XYZ file of C-alpha atoms in Angstrom:
700
model
C -32.064 11.224 -21.483
C -34.624 8.662 -22.655
C -33.776 4.982 -22.626
C -33.301 3.122 -25.879
C -34.802 -0.370 -26.157
C -35.467 -0.338 -22.381
C -31.811 0.066 -21.518
C -29.213 2.761 -20.867
C -25.672 2.223 -22.145
C -22.881 4.228 -20.511
C -19.107 4.181 -20.431
C -16.187 4.685 -22.803
C -13.971 2.453 -24.982
C -12.547 0.698 -21.892
C -15.812 0.277 -19.971
C -19.358 -0.588 -21.001
C -22.236 -0.556 -18.509
C -25.720 -1.607 -19.627
C -28.622 -0.846 -17.286
C -32.172 -2.163 -17.639
C -34.730 0.623 -17.287
C -37.956 -0.957 -18.507
C -41.161 0.230 -16.793
C -42.219 -3.237 -15.601
C -39.331 -3.844 -13.211
C -36.597 -2.184 -11.174
C -33.582 -0.512 -12.718
C -30.681 -2.968 -12.683
C -27.235 -3.626 -14.144
C -27.586 -6.036 -17.052
C -23.879 -6.223 -17.822
C -20.458 -4.789 -17.058
C -17.588 -5.318 -19.435
C -14.193 -3.884 -20.275
C -15.421 -2.059 -23.350
C -16.889 -4.830 -25.484
C -20.455 -5.957 -25.888
C -21.631 -8.416 -23.250
C -25.110 -9.729 -24.179
C -27.091 -10.930 -21.186
C -30.770 -11.445 -20.333
C -32.619 -8.788 -18.424
C -31.867 -8.695 -14.685
C -34.278 -8.215 -11.808
C -31.668 -7.361 -9.143
C -32.392 -3.722 -8.199
C -29.538 -1.269 -8.638
C -30.461 0.302 -5.279
C -31.610 -1.637 -2.236
C -33.481 0.568 0.220
C -34.608 -0.823 3.573
C -37.457 1.022 5.317
C -39.195 -0.100 8.541
C -42.657 0.174 7.022
C -41.767 -1.844 3.936
C -38.909 -4.184 4.811
C -37.905 -6.823 2.324
C -39.991 -8.149 -0.517
C -38.915 -11.632 0.631
C -37.722 -12.528 4.123
C -33.964 -12.986 4.278
C -31.048 -11.485 6.133
C -29.621 -10.018 2.979
C -29.809 -6.855 0.925
C -31.419 -8.157 -2.229
C -35.081 -7.611 -3.136
C -36.005 -4.997 -0.545
C -39.589 -3.854 -1.038
C -38.643 -0.225 -1.681
C -35.736 -1.271 -3.907
C -38.067 -3.255 -6.148
C -40.391 -0.232 -6.382
C -37.736 2.330 -7.366
C -38.726 3.336 -10.895
C -36.639 4.973 -13.577
C -37.151 8.741 -13.931
C -34.299 9.606 -16.292
C -30.534 9.921 -16.429
C -27.804 12.322 -17.445
C -24.396 11.561 -18.932
C -21.617 14.143 -18.792
C -17.861 14.622 -18.769
C -15.731 16.203 -16.017
C -12.083 16.278 -17.058
C -10.857 12.683 -17.195
C -14.107 11.445 -15.650
C -17.082 10.037 -17.556
C -20.139 10.631 -15.343
C -23.615 9.097 -15.212
C -26.487 10.049 -12.911
C -29.481 7.706 -12.739
C -32.689 9.173 -11.279
C -35.105 6.780 -9.534
C -38.295 7.302 -7.525
C -40.446 5.265 -5.150
C -43.997 6.602 -5.310
C -45.116 4.709 -2.202
C -42.542 6.276 0.160
C -41.925 9.529 -1.719
C -38.174 8.842 -1.783
C -35.907 9.711 -4.698
C -32.651 7.836 -5.300
C -29.895 9.294 -7.438
C -27.093 6.905 -8.352
C -23.843 8.542 -9.412
C -21.273 6.683 -11.503
C -17.895 8.043 -12.579
C -15.119 6.318 -14.504
C -11.706 7.618 -15.514
C -11.011 7.646 -19.226
C -9.268 4.449 -20.316
C -9.921 2.570 -17.051
C -12.351 -0.403 -16.867
C -13.636 0.543 -13.420
C -16.014 3.029 -11.843
C -16.808 4.672 -8.525
C -20.465 4.764 -7.490
C -22.621 6.086 -4.654
C -26.312 6.739 -3.973
C -28.115 9.810 -2.668
C -31.604 9.368 -1.211
C -33.893 12.426 -0.848
C -37.237 12.563 0.902
C -39.743 14.140 -1.516
C -42.723 13.175 0.626
C -44.659 15.098 3.250
C -43.662 13.004 6.286
C -40.288 12.078 7.824
C -38.797 8.834 6.518
C -36.549 6.429 8.437
C -33.759 4.696 6.526
C -32.405 1.399 7.869
C -30.037 0.636 4.981
C -29.133 1.966 1.545
C -26.765 0.175 -0.810
C -24.100 2.091 -2.636
C -24.295 -0.476 -5.452
C -26.046 -3.782 -6.129
C -25.986 -5.954 -9.242
C -26.153 -9.486 -10.547
C -22.713 -10.815 -11.470
C -22.380 -10.621 -15.217
C -20.146 -13.675 -15.400
C -20.796 -17.353 -15.888
C -22.909 -19.696 -13.826
C -22.751 -19.880 -10.047
C -21.108 -23.298 -10.442
C -18.097 -21.775 -12.235
C -17.778 -18.698 -10.001
C -15.036 -18.215 -7.414
C -15.270 -15.703 -4.589
C -12.258 -13.805 -3.262
C -12.183 -12.397 0.253
C -9.595 -11.588 2.888
C -9.463 -11.869 6.642
C -7.257 -9.427 8.474
C -6.115 -8.771 12.029
C -3.241 -7.238 13.931
C 0.013 -8.958 12.816
C -1.877 -11.118 10.298
C -3.191 -8.701 7.705
C -4.532 -9.398 4.201
C -5.000 -13.171 4.386
C -6.738 -13.878 1.074
C -8.727 -16.928 0.089
C -10.126 -17.873 -3.296
C -12.658 -20.677 -3.407
C -15.692 -21.738 -5.415
C -18.830 -19.903 -4.395
C -20.411 -23.338 -4.075
C -17.766 -24.479 -1.573
C -20.002 -23.654 1.367
C -21.163 -20.069 1.291
C -23.740 -20.603 -1.474
C -24.793 -24.281 -1.743
C -26.764 -25.574 -4.703
C -30.391 -25.492 -3.483
C -32.012 -26.113 -6.906
C -33.711 -22.729 -6.807
C -35.204 -23.140 -10.271
C -37.295 -26.040 -9.031
C -38.701 -23.791 -6.307
C -39.146 -20.754 -8.528
C -37.768 -18.440 -5.842
C -34.554 -16.603 -5.091
C -32.394 -17.988 -2.299
C -32.260 -16.610 1.219
C -28.713 -17.477 2.296
C -25.793 -15.136 1.810
C -22.059 -14.808 2.226
C -21.882 -11.567 4.215
C -18.520 -9.967 5.010
C -18.998 -7.331 7.691
C -16.746 -4.869 9.487
C -17.883 -2.996 12.593
C -16.508 0.038 14.422
C -13.707 2.230 13.109
C -11.052 -0.369 12.345
C -12.327 -0.672 8.788
C -9.882 -3.504 8.013
C -9.464 -4.923 11.506
C -11.350 -8.164 10.790
C -11.922 -8.358 7.038
C -10.933 -6.305 4.020
C -13.494 -4.110 2.221
C -12.042 -5.491 -1.020
C -13.536 -8.616 -2.576
C -14.213 -10.199 -5.901
C -15.920 -12.741 -8.119
C -14.175 -14.607 -10.950
C -15.713 -16.892 -13.550
C -13.249 -19.792 -13.864
C -14.501 -20.769 -17.316
C -14.913 -17.462 -19.127
C -12.442 -15.260 -17.282
C -14.970 -12.562 -16.388
C -13.946 -10.950 -13.089
C -15.156 -8.202 -10.784
C -13.168 -6.673 -7.956
C -14.672 -4.107 -5.591
C -13.702 -1.955 -2.649
C -15.843 -0.083 -0.128
C -14.260 3.321 0.482
C -15.167 4.054 4.075
C -13.149 4.652 7.254
C -15.854 3.085 9.392
C -18.280 0.134 9.300
C -19.357 -1.564 6.090
C -20.824 -4.734 4.586
C -20.462 -6.568 1.319
C -22.396 -9.660 0.431
C -22.728 -12.264 -2.293
C -25.674 -14.588 -2.720
C -27.642 -16.516 -5.303
C -30.758 -15.436 -7.155
C -32.665 -17.204 -9.892
C -30.709 -15.142 -12.417
C -27.323 -15.981 -10.878
C -25.002 -14.585 -8.251
C -25.431 -11.026 -7.025
C -23.294 -8.507 -5.149
C -24.454 -5.793 -2.724
C -22.066 -3.172 -1.337
C -22.995 -0.792 1.472
C -21.727 1.183 4.423
C -23.318 1.174 7.886
C -26.805 -0.313 8.288
C -29.249 -1.137 11.054
C -28.765 -4.915 10.959
C -25.001 -4.860 11.503
C -24.063 -1.429 12.845
C -26.878 0.197 14.861
C -27.301 2.725 12.034
C -30.537 4.438 11.089
C -31.141 7.850 9.574
C -34.257 10.021 9.741
C -34.916 12.185 6.697
C -37.251 15.145 7.126
C -39.068 16.283 3.967
C -36.468 17.733 1.621
C -33.479 16.182 3.434
C -30.972 13.864 1.759
C -28.585 11.092 2.755
C -25.570 10.042 0.691
C -24.030 6.572 0.983
C -20.320 5.859 1.222
C -18.635 5.500 -2.181
C -17.602 2.122 -3.538
C -15.609 1.167 -6.620
C -15.947 -1.779 -8.999
C -13.396 -2.981 -11.566
C -14.200 -5.394 -14.372
C -12.105 -7.547 -16.657
C -12.491 -10.410 -19.103
C -8.985 -11.612 -18.220
C -9.508 -13.051 -14.775
C -8.089 -11.869 -11.483
C -4.919 -10.369 -12.944
C -6.918 -8.235 -15.362
C -9.324 -7.041 -12.677
C -6.415 -6.264 -10.334
C -4.785 -4.171 -13.075
C -8.076 -2.314 -13.629
C -8.599 -1.599 -9.931
C -4.969 -0.487 -9.603
C -5.441 2.036 -12.424
C -8.695 3.229 -10.859
C -7.026 3.758 -7.473
C -4.400 5.943 -9.128
C -7.216 8.031 -10.570
C -9.002 8.614 -7.248
C -6.012 9.410 -5.001
C -5.314 13.039 -4.167
C -2.519 14.757 -6.171
C 0.584 15.181 -4.005
C 4.347 15.695 -4.586
C 4.999 12.415 -2.769
C 3.389 10.495 -5.630
C 6.345 11.420 -7.835
C 9.175 11.445 -5.277
C 8.264 8.272 -3.300
C 11.017 8.910 -0.721
C 12.522 6.086 1.326
C 11.350 6.363 4.933
C 13.340 5.310 8.007
C 11.259 4.886 11.151
C 12.953 4.262 14.507
C 10.282 1.977 15.984
C 10.069 -1.552 14.642
C 12.556 -3.930 16.289
C 14.670 -0.849 17.016
C 13.830 1.826 19.613
C 10.294 0.489 20.162
C 8.808 3.733 21.493
C 11.815 4.785 23.587
C 13.566 7.560 21.594
C 16.167 9.836 23.159
C 18.689 12.270 21.731
C 21.543 9.891 22.523
C 19.853 6.973 20.763
C 18.600 8.939 17.788
C 21.629 10.921 16.618
C 23.784 7.919 15.578
C 20.722 6.194 14.105
C 19.901 9.261 12.017
C 23.455 9.331 10.657
C 23.347 5.635 9.778
C 19.965 5.996 8.079
C 21.210 8.958 6.047
C 24.317 6.997 5.072
C 22.125 4.134 3.880
C 20.148 6.461 1.599
C 16.968 7.170 3.589
C 15.175 10.393 2.635
C 12.711 10.717 5.543
C 13.455 10.003 9.208
C 10.409 9.539 11.426
C 10.708 9.630 15.218
C 8.026 7.232 16.376
C 6.079 6.921 19.631
C 7.450 8.258 22.911
C 8.821 11.643 21.791
C 6.246 13.449 24.014
C 6.820 11.313 27.130
C 8.559 12.546 30.284
C 7.389 9.857 32.680
C 7.777 6.515 30.911
C 4.063 5.548 31.078
C 2.661 7.561 28.216
C -0.122 5.360 26.850
C -3.009 6.930 28.757
C -1.572 10.467 28.954
C -1.286 11.363 25.259
C -3.154 14.277 23.752
C -1.170 17.495 24.241
C 1.662 16.441 21.933
C 4.370 18.573 23.565
C 7.975 17.319 23.144
C 9.583 15.628 26.124
C 12.254 17.561 27.993
C 13.811 14.551 29.729
C 14.288 12.595 26.497
C 15.710 15.594 24.633
C 17.733 17.708 27.139
C 18.491 20.352 24.480
C 15.035 20.059 22.993
C 13.659 17.912 20.213
C 14.739 20.749 17.907
C 18.287 19.381 18.129
C 17.169 16.000 16.790
C 14.897 17.367 14.067
C 17.567 19.882 13.068
C 20.132 17.094 12.693
C 17.721 15.221 10.435
C 17.400 18.290 8.210
C 21.168 18.947 8.220
C 21.716 15.487 6.738
C 19.203 16.197 3.972
C 16.283 14.155 5.319
C 12.697 15.228 5.975
C 11.919 15.107 9.730
C 8.848 13.156 10.792
C 6.917 12.453 13.988
C 4.463 9.803 15.119
C 1.039 11.133 16.089
C -2.204 9.529 17.222
C -4.503 12.510 16.749
C -7.980 11.107 17.403
C -7.362 9.989 20.996
C -6.927 11.739 24.331
C -5.500 9.716 27.217
C -7.659 9.532 30.330
C -4.751 11.095 32.304
C -4.044 13.773 29.695
C -4.539 17.437 30.651
C -6.562 17.758 27.447
C -9.199 15.410 28.870
C -10.441 18.266 31.061
C -9.561 21.179 28.776
C -11.944 20.040 26.040
C -15.726 20.013 26.635
C -17.502 16.656 27.078
C -19.287 17.219 23.752
C -15.912 17.001 21.961
C -15.763 13.254 22.684
C -17.706 10.230 21.468
C -20.367 9.301 24.022
C -23.020 6.719 24.792
C -25.838 7.625 27.150
C -24.031 10.789 28.258
C -20.838 8.911 29.201
C -17.556 9.434 27.355
C -16.429 6.289 25.599
C -13.137 5.029 27.053
C -11.099 2.268 25.436
C -7.672 1.039 26.553
C -7.095 4.135 28.672
C -8.099 6.622 25.964
C -11.067 8.811 25.165
C -12.001 9.263 21.519
C -12.445 12.721 20.014
C -15.625 13.455 18.074
C -14.462 15.429 15.050
C -17.959 16.734 14.414
C -17.229 19.152 17.282
C -15.347 22.359 16.378
C -13.267 22.327 19.593
C -11.919 18.864 18.770
C -10.968 19.980 15.255
C -9.427 23.223 16.516
C -7.259 21.281 18.977
C -5.917 18.961 16.274
C -5.356 21.829 13.841
C -3.355 23.681 16.490
C -1.225 20.593 17.166
C -0.436 19.920 13.509
C 0.181 23.575 12.621
C 2.507 24.024 15.620
C 4.569 20.932 14.820
C 4.827 21.841 11.126
C 5.413 25.573 11.441
C 7.509 25.707 14.629
C 9.411 22.405 14.471
C 9.576 21.950 10.691
C 7.927 18.511 10.638
C 7.310 17.368 7.052
C 5.986 13.862 7.697
C 3.453 12.443 10.136
C 2.859 8.805 10.915
C -0.821 8.950 11.902
C -1.559 5.995 14.150
C -4.873 4.775 15.550
C -4.817 2.132 18.282
C -8.371 1.939 19.651
C -11.798 1.150 18.243
C -14.723 2.902 19.994
C -17.348 0.443 18.779
C -20.762 1.239 17.319
C -20.425 5.006 17.678
C -21.971 7.911 19.554
C -25.590 8.788 20.293
C -24.803 12.430 21.090
C -26.579 14.697 18.592
C -27.440 11.700 16.432
C -30.509 9.611 15.724
C -28.506 6.428 16.239
C -25.044 5.403 17.369
C -24.183 4.368 13.823
C -25.303 7.699 12.381
C -23.183 9.546 14.941
C -20.165 7.455 14.002
C -20.726 8.052 10.288
C -20.817 11.798 10.967
C -17.520 11.540 12.859
C -15.961 9.390 10.097
C -16.819 12.008 7.505
C -15.595 14.831 9.742
C -12.285 12.965 10.073
C -11.914 12.951 6.287
C -12.749 16.658 6.151
C -10.072 17.317 8.792
C -7.467 15.496 6.703
C -8.500 17.519 3.646
C -8.016 20.700 5.664
C -4.568 19.649 6.882
C -3.369 18.953 3.341
C -4.926 22.162 2.032
C -2.915 24.175 4.582
C 0.259 22.091 4.187
C 0.220 20.706 0.630
C 3.717 19.193 0.846
C 3.147 17.411 4.161
C 3.430 13.605 3.848
C 0.848 11.592 5.789
C 1.324 7.915 6.558
C -1.825 5.946 7.358
C -1.300 3.559 10.260
C -3.695 1.938 12.701
C -1.963 -0.698 14.802
C -0.345 -1.695 11.529
C -3.123 -1.851 8.932
C -6.376 -1.922 10.872
C -7.765 1.000 8.859
C -6.483 0.389 5.330
C -9.320 1.796 3.208
C -9.591 4.167 0.262
C -11.560 6.795 2.127
C -8.245 7.422 3.894
C -5.835 6.289 1.188
C -7.405 8.566 -1.408
C -6.039 11.328 0.836
C -2.944 9.954 2.592
C 0.240 9.079 0.796
C 1.332 5.698 2.142
C 0.041 2.842 4.252
C 1.799 0.777 6.900
C 0.919 -2.814 5.999
C 1.527 -4.511 9.379
C 3.049 -4.409 12.859
C 4.480 -7.902 12.316
C 7.910 -8.095 14.030
C 8.888 -11.573 12.816
C 10.688 -11.238 9.447
C 9.623 -14.768 8.473
C 5.921 -13.916 8.876
C 5.935 -10.549 7.103
C 6.288 -11.629 3.421
C 2.715 -12.987 2.991
C 1.418 -9.605 4.170
C 3.655 -7.694 1.760
C 2.911 -10.019 -1.166
C -0.859 -9.766 -0.667
C -0.963 -6.002 -0.083
C -1.127 -4.840 -3.755
C -4.510 -6.523 -4.195
C -6.006 -3.988 -1.783
C -3.659 -0.967 -2.011
C -1.401 0.629 -4.612
C 2.183 -0.688 -4.739
C 3.531 2.846 -4.281
C 1.415 3.269 -1.129
C 2.265 -0.154 0.301
C 4.844 0.452 3.047
C 6.149 -2.861 4.385
C 8.775 -2.797 7.126
C 12.340 -3.835 6.338
C 14.187 -4.067 9.668
C 17.645 -5.644 9.212
C 19.668 -6.202 12.383
C 23.402 -6.597 13.123
C 22.797 -10.102 14.518
C 21.227 -11.412 11.317
C 23.017 -13.537 8.743
C 23.653 -12.019 5.324
C 20.744 -13.988 3.836
C 18.419 -12.900 6.656
C 19.326 -9.250 6.088
C 18.569 -9.638 2.386
C 15.317 -11.480 3.198
C 13.908 -8.681 5.336
C 15.048 -5.978 2.923
C 13.374 -7.737 -0.016
C 10.098 -7.656 1.944
C 10.035 -3.873 1.671
C 11.431 -3.345 -1.813
C 8.395 -3.976 -4.055
C 6.488 -1.087 -2.497
C 7.373 1.920 -0.360
C 10.649 0.843 1.242
C 10.034 1.385 4.961
C 13.320 0.958 6.799
C 14.081 0.360 10.446
C 16.689 -1.669 12.333
C 19.870 -0.910 14.267
C 21.818 0.330 11.279
C 24.095 2.226 13.690
C 25.380 -1.114 15.043
C 26.060 -2.789 11.702
C 29.377 -3.717 10.177
C 30.528 -1.927 7.047
C 29.572 -4.952 4.905
C 26.111 -5.167 6.450
C 25.491 -1.473 5.925
C 26.643 -1.864 2.322
C 23.927 -4.494 1.837
C 21.298 -2.088 3.162
C 22.680 0.729 1.027
C 22.550 -1.487 -2.075
C 18.911 -2.417 -1.410
C 17.990 1.257 -1.047
C 19.790 2.139 -4.276
C 18.060 -0.656 -6.233
C 14.689 0.373 -4.847
C 15.305 4.005 -5.815
C 16.215 2.933 -9.350
C 12.943 1.075 -9.846
C 10.498 3.150 -7.781
C 9.353 5.272 -10.725
C 8.263 2.043 -12.427
C 6.486 0.897 -9.264
C 4.219 3.945 -9.509
C 2.873 2.689 -12.856
C 3.122 -1.054 -12.257
C 0.318 -3.587 -11.918
C 0.585 -6.622 -9.608
C 0.720 -10.293 -10.551
C 0.931 -13.373 -8.326
C 2.988 -16.078 -10.096
C 2.217 -18.618 -7.335
C -1.344 -17.467 -6.758
C -2.450 -15.381 -3.813
C -0.251 -16.134 -0.794
C -1.296 -18.379 2.039
C -0.014 -17.717 5.521
C 2.168 -20.844 5.766
C 3.378 -21.168 2.164
C 7.098 -22.089 1.982
C 7.469 -20.077 -1.242
C 5.949 -16.641 -1.907
C 6.143 -14.474 -5.008
C 4.961 -11.061 -6.170
C 5.530 -9.587 -9.627
C 5.037 -5.960 -10.594
C 4.645 -5.376 -14.318
C 5.553 -1.946 -15.701
C 5.496 -1.945 -19.498
C 8.223 -4.301 -20.723
C 9.792 -4.522 -17.259
C 8.747 -7.088 -14.667
C 10.091 -6.868 -11.121
C 9.798 -10.189 -9.348
C 10.208 -10.770 -5.627
C 10.592 -14.366 -4.436
C 10.856 -15.507 -0.812
C 11.784 -18.997 0.434
C 10.795 -19.583 4.060
C 11.867 -23.217 4.304
C 15.449 -24.180 3.556
C 14.332 -27.665 2.561
C 11.698 -26.520 0.079
C 12.212 -27.891 -3.455
C 12.751 -25.593 -6.471
C 9.826 -23.365 -7.322
C 8.040 -22.931 -10.661
C 6.580 -19.483 -11.313
C 3.837 -18.757 -13.860
C 4.442 -15.588 -15.908
C 2.055 -15.930 -18.869
C 2.480 -12.307 -19.967
C 6.059 -13.214 -20.984
C 5.195 -16.503 -22.703
C 6.601 -17.043 -26.173
C 9.470 -14.590 -25.715
C 13.113 -14.929 -24.744
C 13.698 -13.108 -21.484
C 16.745 -11.549 -19.883
C 16.732 -12.249 -16.142
C 18.935 -10.206 -13.821
C 19.322 -10.357 -10.066
C 18.648 -6.834 -8.841
C 19.196 -7.631 -5.161
C 21.177 -9.100 -3.449
C 24.031 -9.284 -5.931
C 26.665 -10.020 -3.301
C 25.150 -13.371 -2.284
C 25.225 -16.708 -4.144
C 23.081 -16.667 -7.250
C 20.044 -18.904 -7.669
C 19.864 -21.185 -10.686
C 17.302 -19.858 -13.174
C 15.567 -21.760 -15.989
C 13.174 -19.941 -18.325
C 10.680 -21.866 -20.499
C 9.276 -19.434 -23.081
C 6.815 -22.003 -24.387
C 4.904 -22.154 -21.115
C 5.944 -18.788 -19.685
C 7.373 -20.382 -16.557
C 10.480 -19.604 -14.543
C 12.064 -22.267 -12.331
C 14.281 -21.086 -9.492
C 16.674 -23.276 -7.527
C 18.454 -21.682 -4.545
C 22.133 -22.540 -4.185
C 22.029 -23.312 -0.469
C 19.753 -24.439 2.328
C 19.476 -21.174 4.252
C 16.216 -21.228 6.255
C 15.298 -17.757 4.962
C 16.343 -16.407 1.577
C 14.862 -14.030 -0.980
C 15.714 -12.370 -4.281
C 14.470 -9.423 -6.344
C 14.740 -10.206 -10.065
C 14.349 -7.962 -13.087
C 12.878 -9.628 -16.181
C 12.781 -8.020 -19.605
C 12.071 -9.569 -23.035
C 15.044 -9.407 -25.379
C 12.811 -8.996 -28.444
């Protein structure tokens, strides 16, 4: 396809992408918009940044903007097509100096103002080429000025996941250096980097830019179960964004390409809106629903009970489980997952895992008795599994060849008493396939909680040109293994867990059905995690623990249950020790959740108090599904004054406000102001912890 007026326009009524393709400069994104025209001057930020050792950067800087090869990549043509719901664009670029081709693939679901994009580099030259970095996507931010631009990013760690901040780009990351007076692009950058295999163990691969004045907003996510980098900086033509997977600077990654060989980057996705953060979050939510794998769980969304958190804590036995299973079934759970410890005969199982054979001492009549009881009560039986590790004391450590493990310098990588399988090796894959098939076909397991509690670092140099390249090969083999498991067992439900949410990315979540959001055991500290989660994962995949206990007050029980209700309700707690009234409260929460879960699977998130901060006394999350809005509100300080919630989508309309849960506790005073679209809530008491789930619906 030939360009028209030195540009290519692609998209559909909900998305418009304009790319500059003039012969006197690199191909670049001139504008992104949610369907309407967005006039903007020509950009000089290359669409693809390509770092080569013999070319480097066009200007010295520790950032991925203006690489020498990226500036040279010239437009060769493009092709637009349609594949079912997907609108597809392929841009063809070529660097004559290096002989490298770059193909950039865009795809966008019909009706969704977002796209997924990746780059494939092919060596068309006569000599091998060494890649040090390739961006999946790079573009100048098609918003307002840098002065009016906010950046969104999130830190994350074990027990403190998804801690978002929104601040002006000028607040420190990108100071005003008067670049125009110097006639040069800047050199500084806000770089957010994740290393190793805990893809969300330090920061989230989701980020965004929002123009405070005009409302233009971008949100992005890097879809990789390994290392990545996103960065924002300033150029003469404004702010830019670069998104990429592993690279030499951060991750010890480099890739040789022989003549004719290709390398494909990790995919990333970008959502765009003219309606600020809420609009971009709605767009990215719709896009995520388009890229996730079809599965029966997406319609059923069963309530899961897991015996671990603040309950059995990795010490399951037949005697402990049978009454807990009965209590969970009575409360309305539909899946019962036996967590860690079910394979342990000796009590010190951490560094001996890997065979995944049921314990005989914990289950004197076999684990079949426990799993059978789960099925008899109408629940799906589940087991915890940490497939990618082999304990250093496990018999499997010697049964598998050394080449089946990640290595550095010929030495197996060991971390926290475990070796790490290399899923590029067929023996490693065969072992895991045998384990899963045996547990599914012989024991009738229908649900796996797939945990992941170590990070092997930069990767493996066995059969790889660099440690980072070896790790990328393993990461992709891991995804292929998951695809194979689901192809053989299409109804099997897979929960993604990694010490809570240390690997919460859409390489995995496009395949697995739900995501554990944290390992946080303190019910007071969990709500900010649960409230923030829908900015980075789908509400129907967001599994936040609700672990009520017999020793809690009625308000505390309701507080912890509310934490799990605006997502995948993920129950735990000693339900078998509760009074009849306490169990009724749990049962009521489950029933309310089941009544609204179909709406959750089409809802978009809103934050009536803004994105949560870790110590906020009040927290709120709204999920909007058509005319219905489900609002969760948590008070974590009994002395906090009444709270005022912003719900602009309901402004100008009378609204019916019902308490969905808990109905058996004192009601909060509610005052709705349709003129401003604000709801004021005043709790009736001074309980230190209290929460409510409200249902709002316009009456006309």
